XYZ file of C-alpha atoms in Angstrom:
127
model
C -10.205 -16.748 2.170
C -11.112 -19.504 4.387
C -12.914 -22.212 5.015
C -14.378 -22.474 8.526
C -15.958 -25.728 9.134
C -16.828 -24.560 12.894
C -19.581 -22.116 11.575
C -20.024 -23.191 8.650
C -19.061 -20.091 5.910
C -16.447 -19.330 3.807
C -14.730 -16.520 5.135
C -12.848 -13.216 3.343
C -11.270 -10.263 4.189
C -12.738 -6.925 3.034
C -10.148 -6.775 0.395
C -10.764 -10.016 -0.737
C -13.914 -9.349 -1.476
C -14.127 -6.321 -2.798
C -11.517 -8.210 -5.226
C -14.460 -11.349 -5.486
C -17.121 -9.149 -6.559
C -15.319 -8.274 -9.541
C -16.017 -11.081 -12.720
C -12.979 -12.798 -13.489
C -10.220 -11.565 -11.011
C -8.609 -14.615 -9.546
C -10.549 -14.593 -6.344
C -13.625 -14.582 -8.140
C -12.937 -17.518 -9.292
C -11.248 -18.820 -5.966
C -15.260 -17.971 -4.531
C -16.954 -19.775 -7.414
C -15.083 -22.716 -6.747
C -14.869 -22.612 -2.474
C -19.402 -22.187 -3.513
C -19.374 -25.078 -5.621
C -17.346 -27.296 -3.451
C -18.924 -26.263 0.031
C -22.271 -25.493 -1.328
C -23.584 -24.994 2.105
C -21.719 -22.936 3.382
C -22.880 -18.831 3.556
C -20.290 -16.055 3.015
C -19.238 -14.138 5.660
C -16.722 -10.568 5.314
C -14.577 -10.371 8.264
C -13.763 -6.938 9.707
C -10.877 -5.428 10.018
C -9.714 -5.674 13.816
C -6.482 -3.691 14.085
C -7.622 -0.596 13.965
C -5.117 1.749 14.853
C -6.611 4.273 17.395
C -3.429 5.395 19.456
C -1.234 7.194 16.767
C -0.984 10.875 17.804
C -2.478 12.241 14.726
C -1.634 16.252 14.574
C 1.988 15.704 16.094
C 3.655 16.868 13.130
C 7.362 18.488 12.988
C 5.749 22.459 13.535
C 3.760 21.109 16.829
C 7.098 19.217 18.950
C 9.106 22.479 18.003
C 6.125 24.904 19.304
C 6.101 21.939 22.530
C 9.382 21.778 23.202
C 10.551 25.693 22.998
C 7.261 26.576 25.148
C 7.554 23.558 27.805
C 11.697 21.846 27.264
C 14.716 23.691 28.356
C 17.525 24.823 25.651
C 18.826 21.876 25.499
C 16.259 20.044 24.440
C 15.129 22.742 21.771
C 19.368 22.622 20.239
C 18.842 18.641 20.561
C 15.258 19.490 18.279
C 17.057 20.907 15.899
C 20.266 18.829 15.729
C 17.690 16.024 14.959
C 15.766 17.606 12.021
C 19.972 18.953 10.807
C 18.053 22.338 10.571
C 20.760 24.064 12.810
C 23.668 22.912 10.135
C 21.129 22.324 6.959
C 21.813 18.215 7.056
C 19.081 17.763 6.897
C 19.281 14.792 4.517
C 21.276 12.857 7.515
C 18.402 13.442 9.379
C 16.589 10.542 11.440
C 13.122 9.512 10.105
C 9.826 10.974 11.847
C 9.336 7.941 13.955
C 12.744 8.653 15.309
C 12.729 11.596 15.725
C 8.968 11.424 17.586
C 9.820 8.395 19.932
C 12.236 10.938 20.928
C 9.830 13.008 22.065
C 7.773 11.348 23.341
C 10.531 9.884 25.558
C 11.432 13.629 26.199
C 7.512 15.175 26.911
C 5.772 11.662 27.857
C 2.996 13.673 29.210
C 1.684 13.826 25.358
C 2.125 9.782 25.528
C -0.196 10.192 28.381
C -2.692 12.470 27.364
C -3.307 10.663 24.378
C -4.236 7.518 25.987
C -6.026 9.003 28.899
C -8.342 10.562 25.744
C -8.529 7.215 23.993
C -9.737 5.126 27.030
C -12.583 8.291 27.869
C -13.719 7.390 23.840
C -13.867 3.977 24.347
C -15.957 4.716 27.901
C -12.605 3.160 30.790
C -12.242 6.299 31.768
C -15.192 8.360 34.378
């Protein structure tokens, strides 16, 4: 929670607001105290601005493997299998999903470009 003296309001995040609605919680007590101190201020719930739309949802290992088999070289197929640990049975030593995804997108940048173009169209930025 924070006080915005310029707009004369008490600002809460959505999470803080949800907790402040429950009688007896620390957030409730803080809000009551702030309302008492700043009685002429309004309460304002701040929306979360950091919504991630560029997450490449659906980019699974199975999709990556199928895409590499269809569009990649034999070397890229071998590298992917090695990274996954599926050739040697060493999957417990393989890199994280994020690292493999980063490698995949560096090998096939058209996937990232396609995703970015879709997001631009949905935001109305591209005709």
